[in-house]
């Protein structure tokens, strides 16, 4: 199976704006020094995973609520786990500033690699896949498939929250994995896309935590959750 390119005309212009965006916490020379690298998509791997994408299609109805809810609010399930001991939704501005900062650092790196590999979505290979978000659906993912953005973002959020609450780490990763898999069920990603996104998130997280300013923000965010002290 020969790799196919993502059609240039299918790009949603707003996503191109992330490419080359200035970074605040990651080293500005991360690319030149190859501080973050991921392997390109592999033809034989994608060919083998086509059957998995087709099989996952059968889970759409069962997972419909989660798939639709995670189109944009993919951090909500993770936050619900963190908030489990909080009787009311108190304001936690530093925590959300922390998650937004992590996401802002991830996206330019993510879209660099999406552009570099320019990989087509599974529907380019699988006839009658009928992905849940196809044109002209407003939630159509108008950018290359590899690596998966949902997999990268959910894994990065899980790692950041896990740095705040280490005893929730495994459960947070499980929730993040579910977000990634839901995108495979929706027919917009291969498993390889998810794995590459998760790998990318881990490397971005490691670099972020090596920045004292970002690590300090993690500590400040942690202090907003006094009822979760025993989960640190």
PDB file of C-alpha atoms in Angstrom:
ATOM      1  CA  UNK A   1       0.000   0.000   0.000  1.00  0.00           C
ATOM      2  CA  UNK A   2       1.593   3.234  -1.141  1.00  0.00           C
ATOM      3  CA  UNK A   3       1.378   6.188   1.231  1.00  0.00           C
ATOM      4  CA  UNK A   4      -1.005   8.897   0.043  1.00  0.00           C
ATOM      5  CA  UNK A   5      -0.679  12.656   0.664  1.00  0.00           C
ATOM      6  CA  UNK A   6      -3.300  14.719   2.436  1.00  0.00           C
ATOM      7  CA  UNK A   7      -4.976  16.909  -0.222  1.00  0.00           C
ATOM      8  CA  UNK A   8      -3.745  20.504  -0.080  1.00  0.00           C
ATOM      9  CA  UNK A   9      -7.272  21.766  -0.769  1.00  0.00           C
ATOM     10  CA  UNK A  10      -8.590  19.969   2.326  1.00  0.00           C
ATOM     11  CA  UNK A  11      -6.499  22.020   4.758  1.00  0.00           C
ATOM     12  CA  UNK A  12      -8.575  24.261   7.030  1.00  0.00           C
ATOM     13  CA  UNK A  13      -6.608  27.549   6.908  1.00  0.00           C
ATOM     14  CA  UNK A  14      -6.769  28.223  10.663  1.00  0.00           C
ATOM     15  CA  UNK A  15      -4.661  25.134  11.385  1.00  0.00           C
ATOM     16  CA  UNK A  16      -1.785  26.432   9.282  1.00  0.00           C
ATOM     17  CA  UNK A  17      -1.520  29.377  11.679  1.00  0.00           C
ATOM     18  CA  UNK A  18       0.052  27.110  14.296  1.00  0.00           C
ATOM     19  CA  UNK A  19       3.045  26.334  12.094  1.00  0.00           C
ATOM     20  CA  UNK A  20       6.034  28.387  13.219  1.00  0.00           C
ATOM     21  CA  UNK A  21       4.151  29.998  16.107  1.00  0.00           C
ATOM     22  CA  UNK A  22       6.416  31.436  18.802  1.00  0.00           C
ATOM     23  CA  UNK A  23       7.058  29.175  21.770  1.00  0.00           C
ATOM     24  CA  UNK A  24       7.230  30.324  25.375  1.00  0.00           C
ATOM     25  CA  UNK A  25       8.431  27.276  27.327  1.00  0.00           C
ATOM     26  CA  UNK A  26       9.954  24.875  24.812  1.00  0.00           C
ATOM     27  CA  UNK A  27      13.502  25.540  23.576  1.00  0.00           C
ATOM     28  CA  UNK A  28      13.251  27.664  20.413  1.00  0.00           C
ATOM     29  CA  UNK A  29      15.885  25.460  18.763  1.00  0.00           C
ATOM     30  CA  UNK A  30      14.027  22.185  19.451  1.00  0.00           C
ATOM     31  CA  UNK A  31      13.918  21.432  15.725  1.00  0.00           C
ATOM     32  CA  UNK A  32      17.502  22.374  14.848  1.00  0.00           C
ATOM     33  CA  UNK A  33      18.874  20.333  17.744  1.00  0.00           C
ATOM     34  CA  UNK A  34      16.406  17.492  17.070  1.00  0.00           C
ATOM     35  CA  UNK A  35      15.196  17.600  20.666  1.00  0.00           C
ATOM     36  CA  UNK A  36      11.829  16.235  19.505  1.00  0.00           C
ATOM     37  CA  UNK A  37      11.707  13.568  16.816  1.00  0.00           C
ATOM     38  CA  UNK A  38       9.119  11.035  15.701  1.00  0.00           C
ATOM     39  CA  UNK A  39       9.371   8.372  13.041  1.00  0.00           C
ATOM     40  CA  UNK A  40       7.455   8.863   9.773  1.00  0.00           C
ATOM     41  CA  UNK A  41       4.371   6.753   9.015  1.00  0.00           C
ATOM     42  CA  UNK A  42       5.162   3.281   7.705  1.00  0.00           C
ATOM     43  CA  UNK A  43       3.390   1.807   4.677  1.00  0.00           C
ATOM     44  CA  UNK A  44       3.311  -1.785   5.916  1.00  0.00           C
ATOM     45  CA  UNK A  45       2.031  -0.722   9.337  1.00  0.00           C
ATOM     46  CA  UNK A  46      -0.847   1.284   7.890  1.00  0.00           C
ATOM     47  CA  UNK A  47      -1.751  -1.555   5.536  1.00  0.00           C
ATOM     48  CA  UNK A  48      -1.938  -3.943   8.478  1.00  0.00           C
ATOM     49  CA  UNK A  49      -4.025  -1.488  10.492  1.00  0.00           C
ATOM     50  CA  UNK A  50      -6.715  -0.961   7.856  1.00  0.00           C
ATOM     51  CA  UNK A  51      -8.557  -4.003   9.177  1.00  0.00           C
ATOM     52  CA  UNK A  52      -8.500  -2.513  12.693  1.00  0.00           C
ATOM     53  CA  UNK A  53     -10.025   0.740  11.470  1.00  0.00           C
ATOM     54  CA  UNK A  54     -12.797  -1.173   9.699  1.00  0.00           C
ATOM     55  CA  UNK A  55     -13.483  -3.319  12.779  1.00  0.00           C
ATOM     56  CA  UNK A  56     -13.548  -0.280  15.074  1.00  0.00           C
ATOM     57  CA  UNK A  57     -16.334   1.197  12.941  1.00  0.00           C
ATOM     58  CA  UNK A  58     -18.680  -1.266  14.656  1.00  0.00           C
ATOM     59  CA  UNK A  59     -18.182   0.530  17.985  1.00  0.00           C
ATOM     60  CA  UNK A  60     -19.420   3.934  16.816  1.00  0.00           C
ATOM     61  CA  UNK A  61     -22.902   3.735  18.269  1.00  0.00           C
ATOM     62  CA  UNK A  62     -21.641   2.483  21.616  1.00  0.00           C
ATOM     63  CA  UNK A  63     -19.019   5.247  21.809  1.00  0.00           C
ATOM     64  CA  UNK A  64     -21.041   8.004  20.146  1.00  0.00           C
ATOM     65  CA  UNK A  65     -21.451  10.183  23.240  1.00  0.00           C
ATOM     66  CA  UNK A  66     -17.748  10.150  24.028  1.00  0.00           C
ATOM     67  CA  UNK A  67     -16.702  10.744  20.432  1.00  0.00           C
ATOM     68  CA  UNK A  68     -18.948  13.772  20.054  1.00  0.00           C
ATOM     69  CA  UNK A  69     -18.041  15.172  23.466  1.00  0.00           C
ATOM     70  CA  UNK A  70     -14.323  14.884  22.745  1.00  0.00           C
ATOM     71  CA  UNK A  71     -14.393  16.762  19.447  1.00  0.00           C
ATOM     72  CA  UNK A  72     -13.327  19.895  21.314  1.00  0.00           C
ATOM     73  CA  UNK A  73     -13.640  19.232  25.057  1.00  0.00           C
ATOM     74  CA  UNK A  74     -11.170  16.375  25.210  1.00  0.00           C
ATOM     75  CA  UNK A  75      -9.822  17.453  28.618  1.00  0.00           C
ATOM     76  CA  UNK A  76     -13.200  17.270  30.379  1.00  0.00           C
ATOM     77  CA  UNK A  77     -13.036  13.608  31.347  1.00  0.00           C
ATOM     78  CA  UNK A  78      -9.553  14.107  32.759  1.00  0.00           C
ATOM     79  CA  UNK A  79     -10.679  17.101  34.789  1.00  0.00           C
ATOM     80  CA  UNK A  80     -13.713  15.186  36.063  1.00  0.00           C
ATOM     81  CA  UNK A  81     -11.346  12.611  37.553  1.00  0.00           C
ATOM     82  CA  UNK A  82      -9.287  15.314  39.244  1.00  0.00           C
ATOM     83  CA  UNK A  83     -12.441  17.025  40.529  1.00  0.00           C
ATOM     84  CA  UNK A  84     -13.927  13.822  41.958  1.00  0.00           C
ATOM     85  CA  UNK A  85     -13.407  14.956  45.559  1.00  0.00           C
ATOM     86  CA  UNK A  86     -14.570  18.509  45.045  1.00  0.00           C
ATOM     87  CA  UNK A  87     -18.263  19.001  45.934  1.00  0.00           C
ATOM     88  CA  UNK A  88     -18.528  22.184  43.908  1.00  0.00           C
ATOM     89  CA  UNK A  89     -16.659  23.383  40.830  1.00  0.00           C
ATOM     90  CA  UNK A  90     -14.387  25.950  42.429  1.00  0.00           C
ATOM     91  CA  UNK A  91     -12.354  28.243  40.234  1.00  0.00           C
ATOM     92  CA  UNK A  92      -8.895  26.936  39.377  1.00  0.00           C
ATOM     93  CA  UNK A  93      -7.397  29.577  37.073  1.00  0.00           C
ATOM     94  CA  UNK A  94      -3.770  28.461  37.369  1.00  0.00           C
ATOM     95  CA  UNK A  95      -4.633  24.869  36.479  1.00  0.00           C
ATOM     96  CA  UNK A  96      -6.408  25.927  33.331  1.00  0.00           C
ATOM     97  CA  UNK A  97      -3.645  28.386  32.504  1.00  0.00           C
ATOM     98  CA  UNK A  98      -1.203  25.492  32.876  1.00  0.00           C
ATOM     99  CA  UNK A  99      -3.173  23.214  30.534  1.00  0.00           C
ATOM    100  CA  UNK A 100      -3.598  26.014  28.001  1.00  0.00           C
ATOM    101  CA  UNK A 101       0.133  26.768  28.156  1.00  0.00           C
ATOM    102  CA  UNK A 102       0.976  23.105  27.549  1.00  0.00           C
ATOM    103  CA  UNK A 103      -1.426  22.973  24.615  1.00  0.00           C
ATOM    104  CA  UNK A 104      -0.037  26.192  23.148  1.00  0.00           C
ATOM    105  CA  UNK A 105       3.443  24.676  23.170  1.00  0.00           C
ATOM    106  CA  UNK A 106       2.293  21.374  21.716  1.00  0.00           C
ATOM    107  CA  UNK A 107       0.365  22.651  18.706  1.00  0.00           C
ATOM    108  CA  UNK A 108       3.228  24.305  16.767  1.00  0.00           C
ATOM    109  CA  UNK A 109       5.292  21.126  17.167  1.00  0.00           C
ATOM    110  CA  UNK A 110       2.336  18.906  16.259  1.00  0.00           C
ATOM    111  CA  UNK A 111       1.530  20.856  13.106  1.00  0.00           C
ATOM    112  CA  UNK A 112       5.170  20.951  12.089  1.00  0.00           C
ATOM    113  CA  UNK A 113       5.159  17.152  11.947  1.00  0.00           C
ATOM    114  CA  UNK A 114       1.706  16.981  10.373  1.00  0.00           C
ATOM    115  CA  UNK A 115       3.001  19.224   7.600  1.00  0.00           C
ATOM    116  CA  UNK A 116       6.296  17.351   7.334  1.00  0.00           C
ATOM    117  CA  UNK A 117       4.661  13.947   6.847  1.00  0.00           C
ATOM    118  CA  UNK A 118       1.479  15.209   5.130  1.00  0.00           C
ATOM    119  CA  UNK A 119      -0.273  11.861   5.633  1.00  0.00           C
ATOM    120  CA  UNK A 120      -3.762  11.176   4.272  1.00  0.00           C
ATOM    121  CA  UNK A 121      -6.649  10.125   6.510  1.00  0.00           C
ATOM    122  CA  UNK A 122      -7.762   6.460   6.657  1.00  0.00           C
ATOM    123  CA  UNK A 123     -10.671   7.155   4.292  1.00  0.00           C
ATOM    124  CA  UNK A 124      -8.122   7.708   1.510  1.00  0.00           C
ATOM    125  CA  UNK A 125      -7.253   4.001   1.742  1.00  0.00           C
ATOM    126  CA  UNK A 126     -10.478   2.356   2.893  1.00  0.00           C
ATOM    127  CA  UNK A 127     -13.502   2.365   0.607  1.00  0.00           C
ATOM    128  CA  UNK A 128     -16.857   2.926   2.325  1.00  0.00           C
ATOM    129  CA  UNK A 129     -15.224   3.752   5.671  1.00  0.00           C
ATOM    130  CA  UNK A 130     -17.631   6.690   5.976  1.00  0.00           C
ATOM    131  CA  UNK A 131     -15.769   8.571   8.722  1.00  0.00           C
ATOM    132  CA  UNK A 132     -17.997  10.366  11.195  1.00  0.00           C
ATOM    133  CA  UNK A 133     -16.506  13.765  10.386  1.00  0.00           C
ATOM    134  CA  UNK A 134     -16.272  14.105   6.633  1.00  0.00           C
ATOM    135  CA  UNK A 135     -16.661  17.205   4.519  1.00  0.00           C
ATOM    136  CA  UNK A 136     -18.748  19.355   4.810  1.00  0.00           C
ATOM    137  CA  UNK A 137     -19.137  18.523   8.534  1.00  0.00           C
ATOM    138  CA  UNK A 138     -17.832  21.511  10.577  1.00  0.00           C
ATOM    139  CA  UNK A 139     -15.844  19.059  12.696  1.00  0.00           C
ATOM    140  CA  UNK A 140     -13.995  17.669   9.693  1.00  0.00           C
ATOM    141  CA  UNK A 141     -10.286  17.502  10.676  1.00  0.00           C
ATOM    142  CA  UNK A 142      -8.823  19.689   7.949  1.00  0.00           C
ATOM    143  CA  UNK A 143      -5.188  18.718   8.352  1.00  0.00           C
ATOM    144  CA  UNK A 144      -2.996  15.621   7.872  1.00  0.00           C
ATOM    145  CA  UNK A 145      -3.628  12.591  10.045  1.00  0.00           C
ATOM    146  CA  UNK A 146      -0.131  11.827  11.393  1.00  0.00           C
ATOM    147  CA  UNK A 147       0.439  12.297  14.278  1.00  0.00           C
ATOM    148  CA  UNK A 148      -3.013  12.393  15.890  1.00  0.00           C
ATOM    149  CA  UNK A 149      -3.762  15.712  17.559  1.00  0.00           C
ATOM    150  CA  UNK A 150      -6.397  14.266  19.904  1.00  0.00           C
ATOM    151  CA  UNK A 151      -3.994  11.543  21.020  1.00  0.00           C
ATOM    152  CA  UNK A 152      -1.212  14.081  21.575  1.00  0.00           C
ATOM    153  CA  UNK A 153      -3.337  16.628  23.413  1.00  0.00           C
ATOM    154  CA  UNK A 154      -5.117  14.156  25.684  1.00  0.00           C
ATOM    155  CA  UNK A 155      -1.834  12.405  26.549  1.00  0.00           C
ATOM    156  CA  UNK A 156      -0.112  15.724  27.295  1.00  0.00           C
ATOM    157  CA  UNK A 157      -3.003  16.843  29.527  1.00  0.00           C
ATOM    158  CA  UNK A 158      -2.844  13.483  31.320  1.00  0.00           C
ATOM    159  CA  UNK A 159       0.892  13.834  31.892  1.00  0.00           C
ATOM    160  CA  UNK A 160       0.580  17.393  33.191  1.00  0.00           C
ATOM    161  CA  UNK A 161      -2.255  16.497  35.556  1.00  0.00           C
ATOM    162  CA  UNK A 162      -0.343  13.367  36.515  1.00  0.00           C
ATOM    163  CA  UNK A 163       2.587  15.570  37.521  1.00  0.00           C
ATOM    164  CA  UNK A 164       0.186  17.294  39.914  1.00  0.00           C
ATOM    165  CA  UNK A 165      -1.463  14.093  41.174  1.00  0.00           C
ATOM    166  CA  UNK A 166       0.868  11.136  40.707  1.00  0.00           C
ATOM    167  CA  UNK A 167      -1.586   8.625  42.213  1.00  0.00           C
ATOM    168  CA  UNK A 168      -4.051   9.426  39.429  1.00  0.00           C
ATOM    169  CA  UNK A 169      -1.405   8.991  36.731  1.00  0.00           C
ATOM    170  CA  UNK A 170      -2.462   5.555  35.489  1.00  0.00           C
ATOM    171  CA  UNK A 171      -6.164   6.457  35.425  1.00  0.00           C
ATOM    172  CA  UNK A 172      -5.434   9.686  33.563  1.00  0.00           C
ATOM    173  CA  UNK A 173      -3.445   7.800  30.924  1.00  0.00           C
ATOM    174  CA  UNK A 174      -6.321   5.315  30.551  1.00  0.00           C
ATOM    175  CA  UNK A 175      -8.747   8.166  29.904  1.00  0.00           C
ATOM    176  CA  UNK A 176      -6.355   9.753  27.422  1.00  0.00           C
ATOM    177  CA  UNK A 177      -5.979   6.426  25.601  1.00  0.00           C
ATOM    178  CA  UNK A 178      -9.757   6.267  25.317  1.00  0.00           C
ATOM    179  CA  UNK A 179      -9.813   9.694  23.647  1.00  0.00           C
ATOM    180  CA  UNK A 180      -7.260   8.502  21.107  1.00  0.00           C
ATOM    181  CA  UNK A 181      -9.119   5.271  20.410  1.00  0.00           C
ATOM    182  CA  UNK A 182     -12.410   7.102  19.916  1.00  0.00           C
ATOM    183  CA  UNK A 183     -10.838   8.959  17.003  1.00  0.00           C
ATOM    184  CA  UNK A 184      -9.918   5.621  15.459  1.00  0.00           C
ATOM    185  CA  UNK A 185     -13.508   4.437  15.941  1.00  0.00           C
ATOM    186  CA  UNK A 186     -14.702   7.648  14.276  1.00  0.00           C
ATOM    187  CA  UNK A 187     -12.651   6.651  11.247  1.00  0.00           C
ATOM    188  CA  UNK A 188     -10.347   9.665  11.192  1.00  0.00           C
ATOM    189  CA  UNK A 189      -7.153   8.001  12.487  1.00  0.00           C
ATOM    190  CA  UNK A 190      -5.058   4.878  12.293  1.00  0.00           C
ATOM    191  CA  UNK A 191      -3.648   3.343  15.474  1.00  0.00           C
ATOM    192  CA  UNK A 192      -0.218   4.463  14.238  1.00  0.00           C
ATOM    193  CA  UNK A 193      -1.451   8.079  14.274  1.00  0.00           C
ATOM    194  CA  UNK A 194      -2.480   7.692  17.913  1.00  0.00           C
ATOM    195  CA  UNK A 195       0.820   6.111  18.921  1.00  0.00           C
ATOM    196  CA  UNK A 196       2.818   8.859  17.200  1.00  0.00           C
ATOM    197  CA  UNK A 197       0.732  11.541  18.908  1.00  0.00           C
ATOM    198  CA  UNK A 198       1.276   9.942  22.305  1.00  0.00           C
ATOM    199  CA  UNK A 199       5.006   9.657  21.683  1.00  0.00           C
ATOM    200  CA  UNK A 200       5.135  13.310  20.655  1.00  0.00           C
ATOM    201  CA  UNK A 201       3.259  14.366  23.800  1.00  0.00           C
ATOM    202  CA  UNK A 202       5.680  12.500  26.049  1.00  0.00           C
ATOM    203  CA  UNK A 203       8.665  14.234  24.451  1.00  0.00           C
ATOM    204  CA  UNK A 204       7.045  17.671  24.642  1.00  0.00           C
ATOM    205  CA  UNK A 205       6.130  17.044  28.298  1.00  0.00           C
ATOM    206  CA  UNK A 206       9.697  16.100  29.197  1.00  0.00           C
ATOM    207  CA  UNK A 207      11.030  19.314  27.687  1.00  0.00           C
ATOM    208  CA  UNK A 208       8.326  21.423  29.328  1.00  0.00           C
ATOM    209  CA  UNK A 209       9.103  20.024  32.765  1.00  0.00           C
ATOM    210  CA  UNK A 210      12.784  20.817  32.261  1.00  0.00           C
ATOM    211  CA  UNK A 211      11.825  24.497  32.071  1.00  0.00           C
ATOM    212  CA  UNK A 212      11.772  25.895  35.657  1.00  0.00           C
ATOM    213  CA  UNK A 213       9.007  28.387  34.808  1.00  0.00           C
ATOM    214  CA  UNK A 214       6.678  25.655  33.565  1.00  0.00           C
ATOM    215  CA  UNK A 215       7.550  23.338  36.469  1.00  0.00           C
ATOM    216  CA  UNK A 216       6.810  26.182  38.886  1.00  0.00           C
ATOM    217  CA  UNK A 217       3.382  26.647  37.316  1.00  0.00           C
ATOM    218  CA  UNK A 218       2.698  22.946  37.953  1.00  0.00           C
ATOM    219  CA  UNK A 219       3.413  23.475  41.659  1.00  0.00           C
ATOM    220  CA  UNK A 220       1.204  26.563  41.799  1.00  0.00           C
ATOM    221  CA  UNK A 221      -1.620  24.712  40.080  1.00  0.00           C
ATOM    222  CA  UNK A 222      -1.247  21.822  42.505  1.00  0.00           C
ATOM    223  CA  UNK A 223      -1.859  24.216  45.401  1.00  0.00           C
ATOM    224  CA  UNK A 224      -5.320  24.997  44.011  1.00  0.00           C
ATOM    225  CA  UNK A 225      -6.451  21.485  44.981  1.00  0.00           C
ATOM    226  CA  UNK A 226      -5.965  21.191  48.771  1.00  0.00           C
ATOM    227  CA  UNK A 227      -8.510  18.350  49.001  1.00  0.00           C
ATOM    228  CA  UNK A 228      -6.314  16.235  46.691  1.00  0.00           C
ATOM    229  CA  UNK A 229      -3.133  16.409  48.782  1.00  0.00           C
ATOM    230  CA  UNK A 230      -3.060  12.661  49.327  1.00  0.00           C
ATOM    231  CA  UNK A 231      -3.066  12.081  45.562  1.00  0.00           C
ATOM    232  CA  UNK A 232       0.261  13.842  44.994  1.00  0.00           C
TER     233      UNK A 232
END
